[in-house]
Amino acid sequence: MTKSKSPYQLPDPLVCDPSRIKNGVPLEVVAEYIELHKQRKQRYRYLEMMYKGFHDIFFSPNKPDWKPDNRLVANFPRYITDTFMGYGYGNRIKKTHPDQSIQDAIAAFEDANEISDHEFELLKYVCIFGHAFEYLYQDEDSQTKMTVVKPDELFVVYDDTLKQRALFAVRYGYRENDSQTGSNRSLGDVYGEVLTRQAIYTFEGDKQNEPIENPYGYIPVVEYRMNDERIGLYETVSGLIEEYNRVISEKANDVEAFAEAYLAILGAETDEEGVQRIRDDRIINFYGTDNAADISVQFLTKPTADGTQENLLDRLEKQIYQISMVANISDEAYGNATSGVSLAYKLQAMSNLALGFDRKIEKSLKKRYKIFCSLATNVSDPDAWKDVVITTSRNIPNNRAEETTIAKDAEGLVSKRTQLSLLSYVDDPDAELERIKEEESKDSELIQGLFAEHEHEDVDDGSAEVEE
């Protein structure tokens, strides 16, 4: 049995004394923090490999050739991540602003960046690694664009005060070859860029290029966190998952061993030389008697621990979902939920997890739009980001008949807008109110028109004389 061990250290924030970078960020400081960041790459690789289904059991020592050696993986990390993302952020995050011109600018910015896919991938990486980054830049048409950067490619250094204000960010990688540059540097030299509030400059090895002015006035990198500790969604249950893989693999080995049981022949003489390769032929022959009554032929099977294994697998599975706080929605219990309230209770833990994540997301999105609004080419008011309203909604099956009944019962108790917000199939209560007003106005005009037509009609009251 392999012992679980932590393959990494948690990603505590990188901090720096601001006095070290008063006159810019020296390459010596950059190199120092790159070395510190490299120590965390093993953790990021481990978590990403788990999500992709390449778990530690594939890298454990091989068993002897004559023993079954199954390597089975239950990819809980992917199920946990995709289930949580679908539940919490399957619906697009809404951003609204009271100023229509600002709202239109934000909508155009999001459309240009394919925001639904961008945010889903960004938050997925946050769930996997515990944090991830969003990089903002100006393209060749001077349009603000965004891209997702994994935390093994970029890091932010903060000051050592209580506020922990970001000082600079570094995005780096390694050259596979330097044939294009023609330099004398060895293969694998580090290259990248340093981002500060004032400027952005690139570097290769020990050479720093001329700085480029930062158009935003802020470090154009936004960090998104799962929590303050930057712990990933399934990171706390990684040991349980590895143990589940080991147990179910050993169970498969037992099944295979049972199917290839040894045949034991006890007490029978043989004219042949005997069985030479017990492992290959799976026959054990102990001979020495001619009495048929003393001869025994039977299969050898080792004691099975099937019940113990099943109990352990069930316990591990329950603990994985319970500790990760993500519901196993494929369980029959969720299909038996008779009302929205009962389903809500079953999803309570995952809902609490999503609500905590919402707060971190809102904080980071505010910073995104703060950077976006800093350019006059985007919006005219640099403080417009303060009035951006962030709204998230859960992606859960809804009983529309039940919702409609609840909304009807709220008539006269709450405002029309609140009443409409109780209906999950009404995306925008304000827009729906406007449509209702338009319909009422049209109905009123139609009724008034009908009355006006009747007023101009000649009414025959029977008083006219009849000509003989």
Tab-separated table of C-alpha atoms in Angstrom:
chain	number	residue	atom	x	y	z
A	1	MET	CA	0.000	0.000	0.000
A	2	THR	CA	1.376	3.395	-0.959
A	3	LYS	CA	1.275	6.190	1.564
A	4	SER	CA	-0.305	9.484	0.599
A	5	LYS	CA	2.065	12.414	0.703
A	6	SER	CA	1.778	16.062	-0.165
A	7	PRO	CA	3.595	16.740	-3.452
A	8	TYR	CA	3.751	20.505	-3.004
A	9	GLN	CA	3.452	23.542	-0.816
A	10	LEU	CA	0.401	25.788	-0.765
A	11	PRO	CA	0.636	28.942	-2.908
A	12	ASP	CA	1.012	31.627	-0.257
A	13	PRO	CA	1.243	35.132	-1.780
A	14	LEU	CA	4.675	36.255	-2.971
A	15	VAL	CA	5.608	39.427	-1.098
A	16	CYS	CA	8.366	41.974	-1.578
A	17	ASP	CA	9.706	45.021	0.219
A	18	PRO	CA	8.601	48.024	-1.929
A	19	SER	CA	11.971	49.750	-1.305
A	20	ARG	CA	13.653	47.129	-3.503
A	21	ILE	CA	11.840	48.351	-6.612
A	22	LYS	CA	11.796	52.130	-6.123
A	23	ASN	CA	13.628	52.700	-9.386
A	24	GLY	CA	11.958	49.903	-11.341
A	25	VAL	CA	12.109	46.132	-11.021
A	26	PRO	CA	15.701	44.900	-11.421
A	27	LEU	CA	16.210	41.618	-13.266
A	28	GLU	CA	17.910	40.253	-10.145
A	29	VAL	CA	14.609	40.627	-8.270
A	30	VAL	CA	12.690	39.099	-11.177
A	31	ALA	CA	15.047	36.099	-11.241
A	32	GLU	CA	14.678	35.658	-7.486
A	33	TYR	CA	10.896	35.458	-7.654
A	34	ILE	CA	10.936	33.206	-10.711
A	35	GLU	CA	12.959	30.713	-8.662
A	36	LEU	CA	10.406	30.923	-5.851
A	37	HIS	CA	7.540	30.477	-8.297
A	38	LYS	CA	9.198	27.452	-9.943
A	39	GLN	CA	8.882	25.591	-6.637
A	40	ARG	CA	5.094	25.744	-7.032
A	41	LYS	CA	4.949	24.300	-10.506
A	42	GLN	CA	4.905	20.738	-9.194
A	43	ARG	CA	1.650	21.500	-7.398
A	44	TYR	CA	0.062	23.037	-10.476
A	45	ARG	CA	1.134	20.091	-12.616
A	46	TYR	CA	-0.246	17.607	-10.087
A	47	LEU	CA	-3.666	19.304	-9.938
A	48	GLU	CA	-3.904	19.655	-13.711
A	49	MET	CA	-2.918	16.019	-14.238
A	50	MET	CA	-5.605	14.949	-11.780
A	51	TYR	CA	-8.247	16.886	-13.717
A	52	LYS	CA	-7.101	15.265	-16.961
A	53	GLY	CA	-7.274	11.784	-15.414
A	54	PHE	CA	-3.538	11.035	-15.027
A	55	HIS	CA	-3.396	10.151	-11.334
A	56	ASP	CA	-0.546	8.893	-9.168
A	57	ILE	CA	-1.537	5.252	-9.569
A	58	PHE	CA	-0.181	5.330	-13.128
A	59	PHE	CA	3.254	6.234	-11.764
A	60	SER	CA	3.410	3.725	-8.888
A	61	PRO	CA	5.986	0.869	-9.091
A	62	ASN	CA	5.145	-2.010	-11.403
A	63	LYS	CA	4.207	-5.368	-9.933
A	64	PRO	CA	5.947	-8.590	-11.036
A	65	ASP	CA	4.920	-9.758	-14.504
A	66	TRP	CA	3.052	-12.783	-13.170
A	67	LYS	CA	0.792	-10.674	-10.943
A	68	PRO	CA	-2.267	-8.735	-12.185
A	69	ASP	CA	-1.447	-5.023	-12.269
A	70	ASN	CA	-4.566	-3.053	-13.176
A	71	ARG	CA	-4.430	0.747	-12.981
A	72	LEU	CA	-7.968	2.114	-12.746
A	73	VAL	CA	-8.845	5.781	-12.244
A	74	ALA	CA	-12.139	7.248	-11.098
A	75	ASN	CA	-11.858	10.803	-12.395
A	76	PHE	CA	-13.617	12.540	-9.501
A	77	PRO	CA	-11.681	15.821	-10.079
A	78	ARG	CA	-13.229	16.343	-13.511
A	79	TYR	CA	-16.714	15.375	-12.330
A	80	ILE	CA	-16.489	17.637	-9.275
A	81	THR	CA	-15.176	20.599	-11.280
A	82	ASP	CA	-17.570	20.307	-14.226
A	83	THR	CA	-20.582	19.696	-11.971
A	84	PHE	CA	-19.807	22.705	-9.797
A	85	MET	CA	-19.124	24.930	-12.807
A	86	GLY	CA	-22.343	23.869	-14.512
A	87	TYR	CA	-24.368	24.470	-11.357
A	88	GLY	CA	-22.773	27.719	-10.232
A	89	TYR	CA	-21.768	29.379	-13.505
A	90	GLY	CA	-23.556	27.541	-16.284
A	91	ASN	CA	-25.647	30.691	-16.615
A	92	ARG	CA	-23.780	33.740	-17.881
A	93	ILE	CA	-22.702	36.243	-15.226
A	94	LYS	CA	-24.657	39.467	-15.782
A	95	LYS	CA	-23.145	42.945	-15.563
A	96	THR	CA	-25.436	45.955	-15.599
A	97	HIS	CA	-24.889	49.697	-15.342
A	98	PRO	CA	-27.454	52.490	-14.863
A	99	ASP	CA	-25.865	54.581	-17.633
A	100	GLN	CA	-26.966	53.126	-20.969
A	101	SER	CA	-23.861	54.365	-22.796
A	102	ILE	CA	-21.622	52.608	-20.269
A	103	GLN	CA	-23.810	49.513	-20.509
A	104	ASP	CA	-23.438	49.488	-24.289
A	105	ALA	CA	-19.639	49.871	-24.020
A	106	ILE	CA	-19.424	46.954	-21.579
A	107	ALA	CA	-21.648	44.812	-23.812
A	108	ALA	CA	-19.471	45.551	-26.868
A	109	PHE	CA	-16.314	44.800	-24.852
A	110	GLU	CA	-17.735	41.460	-23.699
A	111	ASP	CA	-18.960	40.479	-27.149
A	112	ALA	CA	-15.530	41.188	-28.620
A	113	ASN	CA	-13.963	38.899	-26.011
A	114	GLU	CA	-16.551	36.084	-26.299
A	115	ILE	CA	-17.223	36.550	-22.634
A	116	SER	CA	-19.286	33.413	-21.928
A	117	ASP	CA	-16.533	31.040	-23.015
A	118	HIS	CA	-13.782	33.269	-21.592
A	119	GLU	CA	-15.273	33.403	-18.095
A	120	PHE	CA	-16.212	29.719	-18.023
A	121	GLU	CA	-12.637	28.670	-18.869
A	122	LEU	CA	-11.205	31.232	-16.440
A	123	LEU	CA	-13.320	30.044	-13.519
A	124	LYS	CA	-12.630	26.408	-14.411
A	125	TYR	CA	-8.911	27.043	-13.989
A	126	VAL	CA	-9.631	28.762	-10.676
A	127	CYS	CA	-11.427	25.613	-9.511
A	128	ILE	CA	-8.518	23.422	-10.626
A	129	PHE	CA	-5.587	25.472	-9.307
A	130	GLY	CA	-7.235	27.559	-6.571
A	131	HIS	CA	-6.492	30.740	-8.534
A	132	ALA	CA	-5.876	31.933	-12.085
A	133	PHE	CA	-5.198	35.169	-13.932
A	134	GLU	CA	-6.827	37.389	-16.511
A	135	TYR	CA	-4.469	39.409	-18.720
A	136	LEU	CA	-5.760	42.597	-20.397
A	137	TYR	CA	-4.010	44.136	-23.388
A	138	GLN	CA	-4.563	46.405	-26.395
A	139	ASP	CA	-4.681	44.669	-29.774
A	140	GLU	CA	-3.531	46.098	-33.110
A	141	ASP	CA	-6.838	47.972	-33.450
A	142	SER	CA	-6.443	49.571	-30.000
A	143	GLN	CA	-9.283	47.421	-28.649
A	144	THR	CA	-9.112	46.092	-25.098
A	145	LYS	CA	-8.824	42.316	-25.167
A	146	MET	CA	-8.470	39.666	-22.472
A	147	THR	CA	-6.930	36.225	-22.220
A	148	VAL	CA	-6.768	33.564	-19.516
A	149	VAL	CA	-3.355	32.725	-18.060
A	150	LYS	CA	-2.773	29.688	-15.857
A	151	PRO	CA	-0.900	30.300	-12.570
A	152	ASP	CA	2.091	28.221	-13.671
A	153	GLU	CA	2.845	30.834	-16.346
A	154	LEU	CA	2.304	34.070	-14.435
A	155	PHE	CA	2.584	35.369	-10.884
A	156	VAL	CA	1.955	38.617	-9.037
A	157	VAL	CA	4.214	40.013	-6.306
A	158	TYR	CA	2.570	42.011	-3.506
A	159	ASP	CA	3.996	44.416	-0.973
A	160	ASP	CA	4.636	43.222	2.576
A	161	THR	CA	2.055	45.496	4.206
A	162	LEU	CA	-1.356	44.541	5.569
A	163	LYS	CA	-2.990	45.861	2.400
A	164	GLN	CA	-0.843	43.595	0.193
A	165	ARG	CA	-0.962	45.930	-2.789
A	166	ALA	CA	0.243	44.432	-6.072
A	167	LEU	CA	3.724	45.692	-6.990
A	168	PHE	CA	4.416	43.923	-10.282
A	169	ALA	CA	3.540	40.837	-12.286
A	170	VAL	CA	5.759	38.490	-14.284
A	171	ARG	CA	4.772	36.229	-17.164
A	172	TYR	CA	7.560	33.909	-18.261
A	173	GLY	CA	8.516	30.728	-20.074
A	174	TYR	CA	11.554	28.906	-21.436
A	175	ARG	CA	12.979	28.846	-24.946
A	176	GLU	CA	13.231	25.424	-26.518
A	177	ASN	CA	15.952	26.757	-28.810
A	178	ASP	CA	17.562	30.085	-29.640
A	179	SER	CA	18.334	29.540	-33.310
A	180	GLN	CA	16.272	32.542	-34.359
A	181	THR	CA	18.049	34.960	-32.060
A	182	GLY	CA	21.532	33.752	-32.892
A	183	SER	CA	22.654	34.413	-29.328
A	184	ASN	CA	25.168	32.392	-27.371
A	185	ARG	CA	22.758	31.609	-24.569
A	186	SER	CA	22.179	27.986	-23.655
A	187	LEU	CA	18.973	26.184	-24.566
A	188	GLY	CA	16.036	26.727	-22.258
A	189	ASP	CA	16.838	30.313	-21.291
A	190	VAL	CA	14.020	32.096	-19.531
A	191	TYR	CA	12.113	34.847	-21.315
A	192	GLY	CA	9.030	36.879	-20.523
A	193	GLU	CA	7.725	40.276	-19.509
A	194	VAL	CA	7.422	42.339	-16.357
A	195	LEU	CA	4.284	44.407	-15.844
A	196	THR	CA	4.127	47.435	-13.567
A	197	ARG	CA	1.692	50.327	-13.275
A	198	GLN	CA	3.920	52.615	-15.288
A	199	ALA	CA	5.470	50.382	-17.917
A	200	ILE	CA	5.741	46.922	-19.455
A	201	TYR	CA	9.089	45.546	-20.558
A	202	THR	CA	10.235	42.232	-21.963
A	203	PHE	CA	13.384	40.295	-21.115
A	204	GLU	CA	15.349	37.364	-22.465
A	205	GLY	CA	17.897	35.757	-20.209
A	206	ASP	CA	19.846	38.586	-18.602
A	207	LYS	CA	18.888	41.112	-21.288
A	208	GLN	CA	16.129	43.645	-20.615
A	209	ASN	CA	14.486	45.467	-23.514
A	210	GLU	CA	13.266	49.046	-23.587
A	211	PRO	CA	10.079	49.588	-21.553
A	212	ILE	CA	6.722	50.279	-23.205
A	213	GLU	CA	4.283	52.664	-21.577
A	214	ASN	CA	1.405	50.949	-19.767
A	215	PRO	CA	-1.767	52.607	-21.164
A	216	TYR	CA	-3.993	51.589	-18.249
A	217	GLY	CA	-2.144	53.039	-15.273
A	218	TYR	CA	-2.814	49.763	-13.438
A	219	ILE	CA	-1.093	46.394	-13.582
A	220	PRO	CA	-3.173	44.808	-16.387
A	221	VAL	CA	-3.532	41.493	-14.567
A	222	VAL	CA	-6.494	40.392	-12.459
A	223	GLU	CA	-6.167	37.479	-10.060
A	224	TYR	CA	-9.263	35.333	-9.483
A	225	ARG	CA	-9.257	33.197	-6.333
A	226	MET	CA	-11.333	30.270	-5.172
A	227	ASN	CA	-10.632	31.394	-1.600
A	228	ASP	CA	-8.023	33.410	0.261
A	229	GLU	CA	-5.897	30.297	0.726
A	230	ARG	CA	-5.958	29.624	-3.041
A	231	ILE	CA	-6.941	25.993	-2.448
A	232	GLY	CA	-8.471	24.221	-5.442
A	233	LEU	CA	-11.929	22.688	-5.533
A	234	TYR	CA	-10.841	19.048	-5.222
A	235	GLU	CA	-7.457	19.637	-3.624
A	236	THR	CA	-8.628	18.755	-0.111
A	237	VAL	CA	-9.900	15.348	-1.277
A	238	SER	CA	-6.957	14.410	-3.504
A	239	GLY	CA	-5.732	11.845	-0.963
A	240	LEU	CA	-9.160	10.206	-0.795
A	241	ILE	CA	-9.304	10.056	-4.587
A	242	GLU	CA	-5.875	8.425	-4.809
A	243	GLU	CA	-6.932	5.847	-2.205
A	244	TYR	CA	-10.164	5.146	-4.104
A	245	ASN	CA	-8.115	4.486	-7.249
A	246	ARG	CA	-5.835	2.098	-5.336
A	247	VAL	CA	-8.711	0.137	-3.786
A	248	ILE	CA	-10.710	-0.255	-6.989
A	249	SER	CA	-7.541	-1.275	-8.872
A	250	GLU	CA	-6.773	-3.955	-6.269
A	251	LYS	CA	-10.351	-5.144	-6.559
A	252	ALA	CA	-9.861	-5.562	-10.303
A	253	ASN	CA	-6.628	-7.455	-9.580
A	254	ASP	CA	-8.538	-9.824	-7.285
A	255	VAL	CA	-11.125	-10.496	-9.969
A	256	GLU	CA	-8.409	-11.272	-12.488
A	257	ALA	CA	-6.559	-13.489	-10.034
A	258	PHE	CA	-9.773	-15.398	-9.336
A	259	ALA	CA	-10.317	-15.944	-13.057
A	260	GLU	CA	-6.787	-17.351	-13.350
A	261	ALA	CA	-6.809	-19.542	-10.245
A	262	TYR	CA	-4.261	-22.349	-9.835
A	263	LEU	CA	-5.341	-25.957	-10.362
A	264	ALA	CA	-4.024	-28.157	-7.533
A	265	ILE	CA	-3.532	-31.914	-8.159
A	266	LEU	CA	-2.692	-33.641	-4.903
A	267	GLY	CA	-1.516	-37.272	-4.630
A	268	ALA	CA	-1.490	-38.271	-8.340
A	269	GLU	CA	1.458	-39.890	-10.062
A	270	THR	CA	2.385	-38.569	-13.488
A	271	ASP	CA	4.400	-40.099	-16.306
A	272	GLU	CA	5.514	-36.638	-17.405
A	273	GLU	CA	8.331	-34.722	-15.918
A	274	GLY	CA	5.842	-32.641	-13.943
A	275	VAL	CA	4.898	-29.089	-14.164
A	276	GLN	CA	7.958	-26.922	-14.570
A	277	ARG	CA	6.381	-23.499	-14.748
A	278	ILE	CA	3.799	-23.140	-11.993
A	279	ARG	CA	3.288	-19.428	-12.669
A	280	ASP	CA	2.756	-19.921	-16.401
A	281	ASP	CA	0.647	-23.072	-16.375
A	282	ARG	CA	-1.067	-22.341	-13.058
A	283	ILE	CA	-0.925	-25.986	-11.954
A	284	ILE	CA	0.465	-27.325	-8.681
A	285	ASN	CA	1.084	-31.102	-8.638
A	286	PHE	CA	2.081	-32.944	-5.462
A	287	TYR	CA	2.200	-36.668	-6.274
A	288	GLY	CA	3.168	-39.834	-4.354
A	289	THR	CA	0.256	-42.301	-4.167
A	290	ASP	CA	-1.539	-44.775	-6.445
A	291	ASN	CA	-4.723	-44.827	-4.367
A	292	ALA	CA	-7.436	-42.962	-6.338
A	293	ALA	CA	-9.253	-42.174	-3.108
A	294	ASP	CA	-6.297	-40.095	-1.968
A	295	ILE	CA	-6.147	-37.993	-5.132
A	296	SER	CA	-7.659	-34.510	-4.944
A	297	VAL	CA	-8.135	-32.107	-7.838
A	298	GLN	CA	-9.349	-28.585	-7.029
A	299	PHE	CA	-8.779	-24.895	-7.757
A	300	LEU	CA	-6.886	-22.822	-5.204
A	301	THR	CA	-8.540	-19.519	-4.386
A	302	LYS	CA	-7.415	-16.998	-1.834
A	303	PRO	CA	-9.909	-15.577	0.679
A	304	THR	CA	-11.917	-12.698	-0.807
A	305	ALA	CA	-12.439	-9.348	0.874
A	306	ASP	CA	-15.167	-8.207	-1.479
A	307	GLY	CA	-17.480	-6.948	1.281
A	308	THR	CA	-14.703	-4.994	2.975
A	309	GLN	CA	-13.604	-3.468	-0.317
A	310	GLU	CA	-17.134	-2.426	-1.241
A	311	ASN	CA	-17.679	-0.811	2.166
A	312	LEU	CA	-14.415	1.090	1.834
A	313	LEU	CA	-15.262	2.272	-1.687
A	314	ASP	CA	-18.692	3.479	-0.561
A	315	ARG	CA	-17.183	5.305	2.412
A	316	LEU	CA	-14.491	6.938	0.282
A	317	GLU	CA	-17.021	8.062	-2.341
A	318	LYS	CA	-19.295	9.633	0.260
A	319	GLN	CA	-16.369	11.402	1.920
A	320	ILE	CA	-15.105	12.752	-1.406
A	321	TYR	CA	-18.424	14.430	-2.199
A	322	GLN	CA	-19.055	15.521	1.388
A	323	ILE	CA	-15.671	17.159	1.951
A	324	SER	CA	-15.484	18.743	-1.506
A	325	MET	CA	-19.022	20.129	-0.880
A	326	VAL	CA	-20.048	19.228	-4.447
A	327	ALA	CA	-23.191	17.128	-4.825
A	328	ASN	CA	-23.252	13.798	-6.611
A	329	ILE	CA	-26.194	14.746	-8.806
A	330	SER	CA	-26.186	11.359	-10.532
A	331	ASP	CA	-27.336	9.827	-7.244
A	332	GLU	CA	-30.919	8.535	-7.250
A	333	ALA	CA	-31.758	10.762	-4.273
A	334	TYR	CA	-31.662	13.844	-6.490
A	335	GLY	CA	-34.075	12.343	-8.969
A	336	ASN	CA	-36.540	11.720	-6.134
A	337	ALA	CA	-36.705	15.367	-5.050
A	338	THR	CA	-40.421	16.231	-5.066
A	339	SER	CA	-40.162	20.011	-4.754
A	340	GLY	CA	-37.822	22.901	-5.234
A	341	VAL	CA	-37.342	23.160	-1.466
A	342	SER	CA	-36.245	19.547	-1.077
A	343	LEU	CA	-33.831	19.930	-4.001
A	344	ALA	CA	-32.473	23.139	-2.468
A	345	TYR	CA	-31.708	21.318	0.789
A	346	LYS	CA	-29.790	18.646	-1.102
A	347	LEU	CA	-27.777	21.325	-2.906
A	348	GLN	CA	-27.262	23.500	0.186
A	349	ALA	CA	-23.564	22.714	0.663
A	350	MET	CA	-22.755	23.354	-3.008
A	351	SER	CA	-24.835	26.533	-2.901
A	352	ASN	CA	-22.834	27.805	0.096
A	353	LEU	CA	-19.614	27.046	-1.754
A	354	ALA	CA	-20.823	28.928	-4.837
A	355	LEU	CA	-21.941	31.931	-2.755
A	356	GLY	CA	-18.484	32.225	-1.221
A	357	PHE	CA	-16.926	32.003	-4.679
A	358	ASP	CA	-19.355	34.674	-5.935
A	359	ARG	CA	-17.854	37.211	-3.535
A	360	LYS	CA	-14.334	36.559	-4.787
A	361	ILE	CA	-15.513	36.754	-8.406
A	362	GLU	CA	-17.316	40.052	-7.848
A	363	LYS	CA	-14.186	41.585	-6.323
A	364	SER	CA	-12.061	40.508	-9.287
A	365	LEU	CA	-14.632	41.588	-11.890
A	366	LYS	CA	-14.728	45.048	-10.320
A	367	LYS	CA	-10.978	45.266	-10.846
A	368	ARG	CA	-11.398	44.136	-14.478
A	369	TYR	CA	-13.829	46.942	-15.215
A	370	LYS	CA	-11.710	49.392	-13.266
A	371	ILE	CA	-8.890	48.681	-15.731
A	372	PHE	CA	-11.306	48.773	-18.668
A	373	CYS	CA	-12.751	52.156	-17.634
A	374	SER	CA	-9.290	53.675	-17.182
A	375	LEU	CA	-9.043	54.235	-20.957
A	376	ALA	CA	-10.963	57.174	-22.389
A	377	THR	CA	-11.260	55.249	-25.652
A	378	ASN	CA	-13.447	52.719	-23.818
A	379	VAL	CA	-15.660	54.931	-21.634
A	380	SER	CA	-15.709	58.623	-20.795
A	381	ASP	CA	-15.981	58.198	-17.006
A	382	PRO	CA	-12.997	56.442	-15.333
A	383	ASP	CA	-15.088	55.860	-12.190
A	384	ALA	CA	-17.940	54.152	-14.047
A	385	TRP	CA	-16.750	50.743	-12.803
A	386	LYS	CA	-18.006	51.582	-9.314
A	387	ASP	CA	-21.633	51.361	-10.484
A	388	VAL	CA	-21.316	48.069	-12.342
A	389	VAL	CA	-23.688	45.532	-10.767
A	390	ILE	CA	-22.547	41.888	-10.863
A	391	THR	CA	-25.312	39.240	-10.784
A	392	THR	CA	-24.827	35.477	-10.713
A	393	SER	CA	-27.539	32.827	-10.855
A	394	ARG	CA	-27.581	29.101	-10.219
A	395	ASN	CA	-28.237	26.666	-13.033
A	396	ILE	CA	-30.740	24.251	-11.494
A	397	PRO	CA	-33.860	22.479	-12.791
A	398	ASN	CA	-36.946	24.534	-11.994
A	399	ASN	CA	-40.579	23.621	-11.485
A	400	ARG	CA	-42.239	26.384	-13.505
A	401	ALA	CA	-45.737	25.563	-12.289
A	402	GLU	CA	-44.549	25.849	-8.687
A	403	GLU	CA	-42.720	29.108	-9.425
A	404	THR	CA	-45.780	30.587	-11.121
A	405	THR	CA	-47.972	29.689	-8.137
A	406	ILE	CA	-45.513	31.315	-5.735
A	407	ALA	CA	-45.348	34.446	-7.910
A	408	LYS	CA	-49.172	34.659	-8.045
A	409	ASP	CA	-49.394	34.313	-4.255
A	410	ALA	CA	-47.004	37.267	-3.923
A	411	GLU	CA	-49.468	39.567	-5.719
A	412	GLY	CA	-50.044	42.671	-3.583
A	413	LEU	CA	-47.318	41.722	-1.088
A	414	VAL	CA	-44.281	42.777	-3.117
A	415	SER	CA	-43.547	44.996	-6.085
A	416	LYS	CA	-44.171	43.840	-9.636
A	417	ARG	CA	-40.444	43.664	-10.273
A	418	THR	CA	-39.845	41.419	-7.252
A	419	GLN	CA	-42.797	39.304	-8.309
A	420	LEU	CA	-41.295	38.808	-11.765
A	421	SER	CA	-37.849	38.047	-10.314
A	422	LEU	CA	-39.364	34.954	-8.674
A	423	LEU	CA	-39.749	33.419	-12.134
A	424	SER	CA	-36.566	31.750	-13.367
A	425	TYR	CA	-37.705	31.944	-16.988
A	426	VAL	CA	-37.812	35.770	-16.829
A	427	ASP	CA	-34.230	36.788	-17.588
A	428	ASP	CA	-34.652	40.544	-17.105
A	429	PRO	CA	-37.501	41.717	-14.812
A	430	ASP	CA	-37.013	45.368	-15.830
A	431	ALA	CA	-37.313	44.569	-19.537
A	432	GLU	CA	-40.338	42.393	-18.802
A	433	LEU	CA	-42.004	45.291	-16.936
A	434	GLU	CA	-41.433	47.526	-19.951
A	435	ARG	CA	-43.036	44.953	-22.225
A	436	ILE	CA	-46.032	44.694	-19.874
A	437	LYS	CA	-46.442	48.491	-19.901
A	438	GLU	CA	-46.285	48.539	-23.706
A	439	GLU	CA	-48.942	45.837	-23.946
A	440	GLU	CA	-51.184	47.625	-21.448
A	441	SER	CA	-50.722	50.886	-23.363
A	442	LYS	CA	-51.649	49.198	-26.658
A	443	ASP	CA	-54.702	47.541	-25.075
A	444	SER	CA	-55.797	50.878	-23.642
A	445	GLU	CA	-55.417	52.613	-27.024
A	446	LEU	CA	-57.390	49.823	-28.701
A	447	ILE	CA	-60.261	50.123	-26.248
A	448	GLN	CA	-60.331	53.907	-26.580
A	449	GLY	CA	-60.381	53.539	-30.353
A	450	LEU	CA	-63.350	51.186	-30.199
A	451	PHE	CA	-65.292	53.627	-28.018
A	452	ALA	CA	-64.438	56.476	-30.382
A	453	GLU	CA	-65.805	54.494	-33.349
A	454	HIS	CA	-69.111	53.815	-31.555
A	455	GLU	CA	-69.550	57.489	-30.663
A	456	HIS	CA	-69.531	58.452	-34.358
A	457	GLU	CA	-72.018	55.768	-35.413
A	458	ASP	CA	-75.728	56.788	-36.023
A	459	VAL	CA	-77.893	54.956	-33.583
A	460	ASP	CA	-81.474	54.042	-34.786
A	461	ASP	CA	-83.773	54.520	-31.753
A	462	GLY	CA	-86.995	53.721	-33.713
A	463	SER	CA	-88.279	57.302	-33.675
A	464	ALA	CA	-87.903	57.799	-37.428
A	465	GLU	CA	-91.186	57.949	-39.382
A	466	VAL	CA	-91.954	55.138	-41.696
A	467	GLU	CA	-92.975	56.151	-45.168
A	468	GLU	CA	-96.156	54.581	-46.430
